[in-house]
PDB file of C-alpha atoms and ligand atoms in Angstrom:
ATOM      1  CA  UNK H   1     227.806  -6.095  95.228  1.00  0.00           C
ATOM      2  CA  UNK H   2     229.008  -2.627  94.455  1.00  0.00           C
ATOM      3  CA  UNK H   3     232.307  -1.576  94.152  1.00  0.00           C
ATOM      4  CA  UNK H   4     233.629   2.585  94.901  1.00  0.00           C
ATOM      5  CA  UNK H   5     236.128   4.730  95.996  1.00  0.00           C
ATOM      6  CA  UNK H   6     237.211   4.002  99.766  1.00  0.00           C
ATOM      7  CA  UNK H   7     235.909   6.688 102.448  1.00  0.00           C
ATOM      8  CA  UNK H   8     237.629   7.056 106.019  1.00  0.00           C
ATOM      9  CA  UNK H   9     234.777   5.749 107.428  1.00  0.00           C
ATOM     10  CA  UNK H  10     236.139   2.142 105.404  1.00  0.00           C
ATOM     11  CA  UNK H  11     239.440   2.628 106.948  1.00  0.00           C
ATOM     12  CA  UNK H  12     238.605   0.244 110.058  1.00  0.00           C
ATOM     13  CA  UNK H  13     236.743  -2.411 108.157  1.00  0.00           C
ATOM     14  CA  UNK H  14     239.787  -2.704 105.542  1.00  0.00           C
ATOM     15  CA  UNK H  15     242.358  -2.960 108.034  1.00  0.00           C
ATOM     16  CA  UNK H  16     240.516  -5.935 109.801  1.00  0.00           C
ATOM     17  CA  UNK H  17     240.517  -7.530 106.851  1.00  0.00           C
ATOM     18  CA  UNK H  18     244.251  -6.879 105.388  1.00  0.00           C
ATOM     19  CA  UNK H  19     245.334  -8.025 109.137  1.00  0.00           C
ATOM     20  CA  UNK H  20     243.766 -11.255 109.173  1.00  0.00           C
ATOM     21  CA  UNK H  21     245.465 -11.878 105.617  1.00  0.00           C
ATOM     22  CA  UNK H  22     248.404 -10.749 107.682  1.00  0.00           C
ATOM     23  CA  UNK H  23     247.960 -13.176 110.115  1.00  0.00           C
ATOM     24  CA  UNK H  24     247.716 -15.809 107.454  1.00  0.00           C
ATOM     25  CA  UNK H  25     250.923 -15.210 106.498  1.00  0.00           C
ATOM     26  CA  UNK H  26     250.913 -16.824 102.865  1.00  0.00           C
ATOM     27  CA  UNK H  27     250.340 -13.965 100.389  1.00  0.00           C
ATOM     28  CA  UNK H  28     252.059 -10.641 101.612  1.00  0.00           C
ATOM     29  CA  UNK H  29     255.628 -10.331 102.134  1.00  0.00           C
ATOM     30  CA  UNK H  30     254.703  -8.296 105.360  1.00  0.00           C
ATOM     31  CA  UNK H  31     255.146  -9.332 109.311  1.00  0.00           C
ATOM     32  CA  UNK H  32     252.392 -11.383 110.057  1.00  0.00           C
ATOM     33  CA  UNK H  33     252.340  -9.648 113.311  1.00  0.00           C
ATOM     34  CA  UNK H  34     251.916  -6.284 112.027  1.00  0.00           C
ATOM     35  CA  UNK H  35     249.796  -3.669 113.679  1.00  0.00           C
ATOM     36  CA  UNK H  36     247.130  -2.655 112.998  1.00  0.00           C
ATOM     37  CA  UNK H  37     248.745   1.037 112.105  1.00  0.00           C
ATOM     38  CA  UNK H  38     251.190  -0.745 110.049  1.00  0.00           C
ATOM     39  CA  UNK H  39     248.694  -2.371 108.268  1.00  0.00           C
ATOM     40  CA  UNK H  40     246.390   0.743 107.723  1.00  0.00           C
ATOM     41  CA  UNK H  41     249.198   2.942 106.992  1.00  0.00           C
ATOM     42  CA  UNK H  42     250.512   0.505 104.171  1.00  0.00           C
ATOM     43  CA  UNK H  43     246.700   0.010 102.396  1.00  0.00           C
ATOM     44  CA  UNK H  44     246.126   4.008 102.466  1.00  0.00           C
ATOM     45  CA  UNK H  45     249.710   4.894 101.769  1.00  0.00           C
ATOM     46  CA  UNK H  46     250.025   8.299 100.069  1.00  0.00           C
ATOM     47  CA  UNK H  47     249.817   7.789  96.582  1.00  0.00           C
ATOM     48  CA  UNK H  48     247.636   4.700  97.073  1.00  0.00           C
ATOM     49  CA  UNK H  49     244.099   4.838  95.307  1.00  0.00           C
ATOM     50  CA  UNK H  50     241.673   2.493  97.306  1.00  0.00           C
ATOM     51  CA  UNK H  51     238.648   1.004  96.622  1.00  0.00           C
ATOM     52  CA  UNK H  52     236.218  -1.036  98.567  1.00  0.00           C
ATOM     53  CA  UNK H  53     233.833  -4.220  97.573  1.00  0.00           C
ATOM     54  CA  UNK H  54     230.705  -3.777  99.175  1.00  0.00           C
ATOM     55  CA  UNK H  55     227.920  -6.420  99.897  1.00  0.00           C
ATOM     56  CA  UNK H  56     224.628  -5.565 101.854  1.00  0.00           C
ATOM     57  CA  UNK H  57     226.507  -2.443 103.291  1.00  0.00           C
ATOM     58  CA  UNK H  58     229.040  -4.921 104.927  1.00  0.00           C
ATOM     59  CA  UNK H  59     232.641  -4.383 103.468  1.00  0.00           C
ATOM     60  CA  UNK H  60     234.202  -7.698 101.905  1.00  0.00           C
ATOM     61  CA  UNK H  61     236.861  -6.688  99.752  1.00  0.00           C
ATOM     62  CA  UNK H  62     239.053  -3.739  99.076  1.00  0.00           C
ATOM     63  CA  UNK H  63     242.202  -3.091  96.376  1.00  0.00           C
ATOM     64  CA  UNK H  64     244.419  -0.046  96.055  1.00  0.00           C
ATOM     65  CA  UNK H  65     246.217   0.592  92.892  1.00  0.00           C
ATOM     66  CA  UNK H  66     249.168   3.147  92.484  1.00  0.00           C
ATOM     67  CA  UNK H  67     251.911   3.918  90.526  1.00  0.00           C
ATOM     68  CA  UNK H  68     254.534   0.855  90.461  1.00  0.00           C
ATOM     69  CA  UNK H  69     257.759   3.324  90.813  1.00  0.00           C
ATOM     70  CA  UNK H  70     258.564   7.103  90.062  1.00  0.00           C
ATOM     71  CA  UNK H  71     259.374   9.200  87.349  1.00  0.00           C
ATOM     72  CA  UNK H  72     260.156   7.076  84.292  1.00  0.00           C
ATOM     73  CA  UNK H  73     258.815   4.467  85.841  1.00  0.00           C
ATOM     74  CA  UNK H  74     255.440   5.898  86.806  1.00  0.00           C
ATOM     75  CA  UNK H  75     253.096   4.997  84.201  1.00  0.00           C
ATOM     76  CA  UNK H  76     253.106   1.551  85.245  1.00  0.00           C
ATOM     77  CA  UNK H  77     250.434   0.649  88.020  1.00  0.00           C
ATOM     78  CA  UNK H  78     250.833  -1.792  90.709  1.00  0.00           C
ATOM     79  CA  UNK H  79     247.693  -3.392  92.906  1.00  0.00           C
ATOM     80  CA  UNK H  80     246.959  -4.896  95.919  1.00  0.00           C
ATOM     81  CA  UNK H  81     243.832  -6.725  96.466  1.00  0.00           C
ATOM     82  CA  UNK H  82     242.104  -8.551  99.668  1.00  0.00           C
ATOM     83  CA  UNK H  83     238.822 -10.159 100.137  1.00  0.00           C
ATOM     84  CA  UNK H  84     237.775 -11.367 103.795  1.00  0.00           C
ATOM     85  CA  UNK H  85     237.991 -15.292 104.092  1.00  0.00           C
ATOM     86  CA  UNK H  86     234.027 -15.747 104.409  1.00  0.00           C
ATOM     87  CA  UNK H  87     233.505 -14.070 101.143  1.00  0.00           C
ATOM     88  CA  UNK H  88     236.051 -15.616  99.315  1.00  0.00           C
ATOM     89  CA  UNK H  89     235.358 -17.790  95.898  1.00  0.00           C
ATOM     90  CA  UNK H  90     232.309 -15.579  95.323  1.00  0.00           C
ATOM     91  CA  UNK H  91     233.552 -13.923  92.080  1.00  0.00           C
ATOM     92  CA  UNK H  92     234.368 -10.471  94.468  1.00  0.00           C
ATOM     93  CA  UNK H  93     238.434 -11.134  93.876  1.00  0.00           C
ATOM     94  CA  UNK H  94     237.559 -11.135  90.147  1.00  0.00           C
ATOM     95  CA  UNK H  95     235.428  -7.964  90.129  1.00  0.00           C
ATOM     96  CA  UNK H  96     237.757  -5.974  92.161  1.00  0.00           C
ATOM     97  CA  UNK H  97     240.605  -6.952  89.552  1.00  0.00           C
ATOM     98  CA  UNK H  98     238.505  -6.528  86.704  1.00  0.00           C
ATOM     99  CA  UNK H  99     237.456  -2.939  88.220  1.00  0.00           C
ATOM    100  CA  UNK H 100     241.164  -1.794  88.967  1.00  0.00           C
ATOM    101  CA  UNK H 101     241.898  -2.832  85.582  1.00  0.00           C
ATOM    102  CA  UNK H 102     239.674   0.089  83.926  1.00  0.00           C
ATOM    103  CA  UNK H 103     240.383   2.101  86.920  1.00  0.00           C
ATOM    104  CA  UNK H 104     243.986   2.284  86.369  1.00  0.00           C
ATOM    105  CA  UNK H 105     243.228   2.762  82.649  1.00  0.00           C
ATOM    106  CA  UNK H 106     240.858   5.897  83.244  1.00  0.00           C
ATOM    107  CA  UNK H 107     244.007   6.997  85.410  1.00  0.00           C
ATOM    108  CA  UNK H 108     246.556   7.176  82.559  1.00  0.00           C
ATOM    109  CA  UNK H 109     248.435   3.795  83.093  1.00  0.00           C
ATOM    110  CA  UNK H 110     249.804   2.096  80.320  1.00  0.00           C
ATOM    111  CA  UNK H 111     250.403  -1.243  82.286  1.00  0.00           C
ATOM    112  CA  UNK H 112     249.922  -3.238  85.083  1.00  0.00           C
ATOM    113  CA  UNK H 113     252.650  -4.857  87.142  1.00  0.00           C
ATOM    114  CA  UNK H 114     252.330  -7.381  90.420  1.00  0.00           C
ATOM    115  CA  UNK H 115     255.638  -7.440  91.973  1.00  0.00           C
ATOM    116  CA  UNK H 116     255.334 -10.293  94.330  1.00  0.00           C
ATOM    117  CA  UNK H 117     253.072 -13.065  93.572  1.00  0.00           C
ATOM    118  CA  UNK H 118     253.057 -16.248  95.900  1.00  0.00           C
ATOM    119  CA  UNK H 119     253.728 -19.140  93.787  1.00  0.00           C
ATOM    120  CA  UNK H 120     251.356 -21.265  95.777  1.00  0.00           C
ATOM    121  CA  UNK H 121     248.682 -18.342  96.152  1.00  0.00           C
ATOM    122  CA  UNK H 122     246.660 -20.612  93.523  1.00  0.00           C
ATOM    123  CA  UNK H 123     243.443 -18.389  93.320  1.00  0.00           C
ATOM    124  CA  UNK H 124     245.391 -15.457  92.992  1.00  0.00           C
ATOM    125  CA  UNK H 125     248.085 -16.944  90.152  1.00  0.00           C
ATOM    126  CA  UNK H 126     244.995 -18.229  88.734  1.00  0.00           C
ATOM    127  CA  UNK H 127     242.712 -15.269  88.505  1.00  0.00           C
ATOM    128  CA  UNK H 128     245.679 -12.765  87.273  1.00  0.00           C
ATOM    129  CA  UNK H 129     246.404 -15.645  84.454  1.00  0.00           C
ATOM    130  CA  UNK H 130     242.908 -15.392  83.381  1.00  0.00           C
ATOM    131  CA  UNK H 131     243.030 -11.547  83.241  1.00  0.00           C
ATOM    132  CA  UNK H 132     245.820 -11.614  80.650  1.00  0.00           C
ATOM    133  CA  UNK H 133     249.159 -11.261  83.227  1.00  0.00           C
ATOM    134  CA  UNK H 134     252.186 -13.235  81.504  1.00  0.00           C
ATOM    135  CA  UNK H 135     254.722 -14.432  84.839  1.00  0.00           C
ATOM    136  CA  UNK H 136     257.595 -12.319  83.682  1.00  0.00           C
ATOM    137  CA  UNK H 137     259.895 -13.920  85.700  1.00  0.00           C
ATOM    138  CA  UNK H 138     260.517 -16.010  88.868  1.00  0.00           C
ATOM    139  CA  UNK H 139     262.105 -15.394  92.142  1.00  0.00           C
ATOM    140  CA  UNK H 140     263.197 -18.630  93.305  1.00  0.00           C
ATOM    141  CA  UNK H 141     262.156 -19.377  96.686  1.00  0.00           C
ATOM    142  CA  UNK H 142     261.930 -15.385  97.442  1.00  0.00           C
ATOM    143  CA  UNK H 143     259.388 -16.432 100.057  1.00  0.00           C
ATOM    144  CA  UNK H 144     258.821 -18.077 103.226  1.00  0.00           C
ATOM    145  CA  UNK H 145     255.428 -19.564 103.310  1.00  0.00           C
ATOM    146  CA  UNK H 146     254.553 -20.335 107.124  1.00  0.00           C
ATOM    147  CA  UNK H 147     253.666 -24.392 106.136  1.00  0.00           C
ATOM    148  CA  UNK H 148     255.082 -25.258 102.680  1.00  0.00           C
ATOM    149  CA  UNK H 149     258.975 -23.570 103.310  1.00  0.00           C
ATOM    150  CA  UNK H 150     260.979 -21.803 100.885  1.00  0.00           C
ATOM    151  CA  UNK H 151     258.854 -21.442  97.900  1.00  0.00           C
ATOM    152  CA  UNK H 152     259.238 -19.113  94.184  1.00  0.00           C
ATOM    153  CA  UNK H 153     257.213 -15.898  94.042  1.00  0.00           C
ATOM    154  CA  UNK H 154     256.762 -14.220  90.530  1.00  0.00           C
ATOM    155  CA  UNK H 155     256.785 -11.203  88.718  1.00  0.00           C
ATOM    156  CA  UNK H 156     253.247 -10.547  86.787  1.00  0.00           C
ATOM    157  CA  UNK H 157     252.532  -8.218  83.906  1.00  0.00           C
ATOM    158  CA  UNK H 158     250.664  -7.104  81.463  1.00  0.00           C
ATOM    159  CA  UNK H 159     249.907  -3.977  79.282  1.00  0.00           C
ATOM    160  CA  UNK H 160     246.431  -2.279  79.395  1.00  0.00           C
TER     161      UNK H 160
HETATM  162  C1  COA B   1     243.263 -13.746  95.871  1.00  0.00           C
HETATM  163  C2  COA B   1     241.898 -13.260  96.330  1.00  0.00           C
HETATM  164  C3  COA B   1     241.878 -11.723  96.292  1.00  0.00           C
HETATM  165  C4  COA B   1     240.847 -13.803  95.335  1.00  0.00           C
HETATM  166  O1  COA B   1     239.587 -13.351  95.745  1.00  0.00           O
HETATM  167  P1  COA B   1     238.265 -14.267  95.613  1.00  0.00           P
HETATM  168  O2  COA B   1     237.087 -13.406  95.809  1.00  0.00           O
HETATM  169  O3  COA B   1     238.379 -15.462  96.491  1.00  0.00           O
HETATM  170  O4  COA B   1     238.413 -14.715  94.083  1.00  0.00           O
HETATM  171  P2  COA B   1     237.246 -15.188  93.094  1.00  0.00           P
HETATM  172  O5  COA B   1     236.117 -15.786  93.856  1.00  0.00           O
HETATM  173  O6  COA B   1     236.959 -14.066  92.166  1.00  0.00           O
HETATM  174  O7  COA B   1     237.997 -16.365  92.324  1.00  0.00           O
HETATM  175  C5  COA B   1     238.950 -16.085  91.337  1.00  0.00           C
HETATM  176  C6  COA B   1     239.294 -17.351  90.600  1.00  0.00           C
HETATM  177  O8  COA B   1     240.180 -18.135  91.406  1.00  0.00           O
HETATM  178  C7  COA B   1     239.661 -19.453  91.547  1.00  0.00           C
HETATM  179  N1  COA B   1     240.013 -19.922  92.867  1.00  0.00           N
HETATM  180  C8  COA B   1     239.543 -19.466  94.025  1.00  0.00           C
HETATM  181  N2  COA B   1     240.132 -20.112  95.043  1.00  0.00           N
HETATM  182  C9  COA B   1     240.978 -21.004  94.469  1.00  0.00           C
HETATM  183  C10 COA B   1     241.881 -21.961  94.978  1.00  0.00           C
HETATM  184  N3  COA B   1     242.048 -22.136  96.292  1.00  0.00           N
HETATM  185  N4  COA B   1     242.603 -22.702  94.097  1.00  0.00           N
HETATM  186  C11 COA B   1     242.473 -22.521  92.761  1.00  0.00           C
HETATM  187  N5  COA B   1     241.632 -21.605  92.230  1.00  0.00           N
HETATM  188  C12 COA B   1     240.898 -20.871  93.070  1.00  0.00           C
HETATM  189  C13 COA B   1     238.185 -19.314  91.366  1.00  0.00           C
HETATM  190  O9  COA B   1     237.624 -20.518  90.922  1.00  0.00           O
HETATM  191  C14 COA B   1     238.071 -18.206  90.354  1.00  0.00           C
HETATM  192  O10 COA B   1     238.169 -18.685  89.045  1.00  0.00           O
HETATM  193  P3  COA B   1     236.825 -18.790  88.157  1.00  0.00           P
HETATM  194  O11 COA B   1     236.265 -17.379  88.100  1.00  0.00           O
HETATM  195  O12 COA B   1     237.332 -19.285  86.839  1.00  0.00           O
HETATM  196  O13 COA B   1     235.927 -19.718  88.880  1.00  0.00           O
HETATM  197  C15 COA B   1     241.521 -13.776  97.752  1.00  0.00           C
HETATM  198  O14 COA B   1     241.674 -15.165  97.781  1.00  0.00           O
HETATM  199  C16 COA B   1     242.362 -13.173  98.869  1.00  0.00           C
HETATM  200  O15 COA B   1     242.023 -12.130  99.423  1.00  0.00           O
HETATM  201  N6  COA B   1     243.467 -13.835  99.212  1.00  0.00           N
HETATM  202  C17 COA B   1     244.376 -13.317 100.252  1.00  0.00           C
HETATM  203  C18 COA B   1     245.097 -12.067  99.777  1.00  0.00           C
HETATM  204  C19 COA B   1     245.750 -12.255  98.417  1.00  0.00           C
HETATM  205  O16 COA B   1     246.231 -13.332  98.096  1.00  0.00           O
HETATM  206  N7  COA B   1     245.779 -11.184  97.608  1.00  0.00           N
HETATM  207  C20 COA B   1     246.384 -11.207  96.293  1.00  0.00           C
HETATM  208  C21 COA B   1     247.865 -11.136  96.419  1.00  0.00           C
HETATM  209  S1  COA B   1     248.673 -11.263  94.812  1.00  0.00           S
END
C-alpha cells in the first residue's frame, strides 16, 4: 500500500469512489445525486491538496487536506477522506489519516479541524478518537441520514 500526491491521471478513479460514498448518502453533507463534475470539482477544489492510497496499482483510497478558512483562520487544516467499500476495514482509512496528519504538519498547520462528522459514521468517529480529535461540540440532529432520520453531527479537533 503506498500512499502520494494525486496526479490527473487519479482524477477518474477518485471520483468513482467519492460518488459511490455519495450515493450512500450517510457521511457527506452533499446531494447524493451529485455529478460526477460536482463531485470531482469538490475533491480537487483549488486550494485542496489530494492524495491517493494505492494498492497493487489499483486506487482504494484518497484524502485532500486544505486550509479550514482564510486569513486568520488559515492555519487550521481541514480533511476529507474516502476509501472504496471493498477495501474498507483494511487499516487504509487509518494510514491515510495518519499520513495527512504529518502532511498537514510539513505544510505549516498548527491544527486540525473536521467540521462535520456523522454521529453514526462509527468507523470514522472511532478512528479520529483514536488519533487524538476531542468532539468540540455537537450539532444536534444537523443531519439527515437516509435510514436512521434526524441524527447529531460533531465538530472534531485537535492541535498538531
Ligand atoms: C471512514 C473511512 C475513511 C475509514 O476507512 P477504513 O479503511 O475502513 O478504516 P480502517 O480500516 O483504517 O479502520 C479504522 C478503525 O475503525 C474501525 N472500524 C471500521 N469500521 C467500523 C465500524 N463499522 N464500526 C466501528 N468501528 C469500525 C476499525 O476497527 C479501525 O479501528 P482499529 O484500527 O482499532 O481496528 C471509510 O469507512 C469510508 O470511506 N467511509 C465513507 C466516507 C467517510 O465516512 N469519510 C469520513 C468522513 S468524516
Amino acid at each position: 500500500m503506498k500512499i502520494r500526491p494525486a496526479q490527473i491521471s487519479d482524477e477518474v478513479a477518485v471520483t468513482d469512489i467519492f460518488l459511490d460514498v455519495l450515493r450512500e448518502g450517510e457521511t457527506f453533507a452533499l446531494p447524493r445525486d451529485s455529478t460526477r463534475k460536482d463531485a470531482r470539482e469538490f475533491w480537487f477544489a483549488e486550494g485542496n491538496h489530494v492524495y491517493v492510497c494505492e494498492d497493487e496499482d489499483k486506487i482504494c483510497g484518497s484524502y485532500y487536506i486544505r486550509a479550514n478558512q482564510d486569513g486568520g483562520g488559515a492555519h487550521v487544516a481541514n480533511a476529507g477522506y474516502i476509501v472504496d467499500e471493498s477495501a474498507r476495514g483494511k487499516g487504509i482509512g487509518r494510514a491515510m489519516a495518519e499520513h495527512s496528519l504529518g502532511e498537514s504538519k510539513t505544510r505549516g498547520f498548527r491544527a486540525m479541524q473536521f467540521n462535520f462528522v456523522i454521529s453514526t459514521n462509527e468507523a470514522a468517529v472511532k478512528l479520529w478518537r483514536d488519533l487524538g480529535f476531542e468532539a468540540v461540540g455537537t450539532l444536534p440532529e444537523a443531519f439527515q441520514h437516509p435510514t436512521r432520520g434526524f441524527v447529531d453531527a460533531l465538530v472534531m479537533f485537535r492541535k498538531l
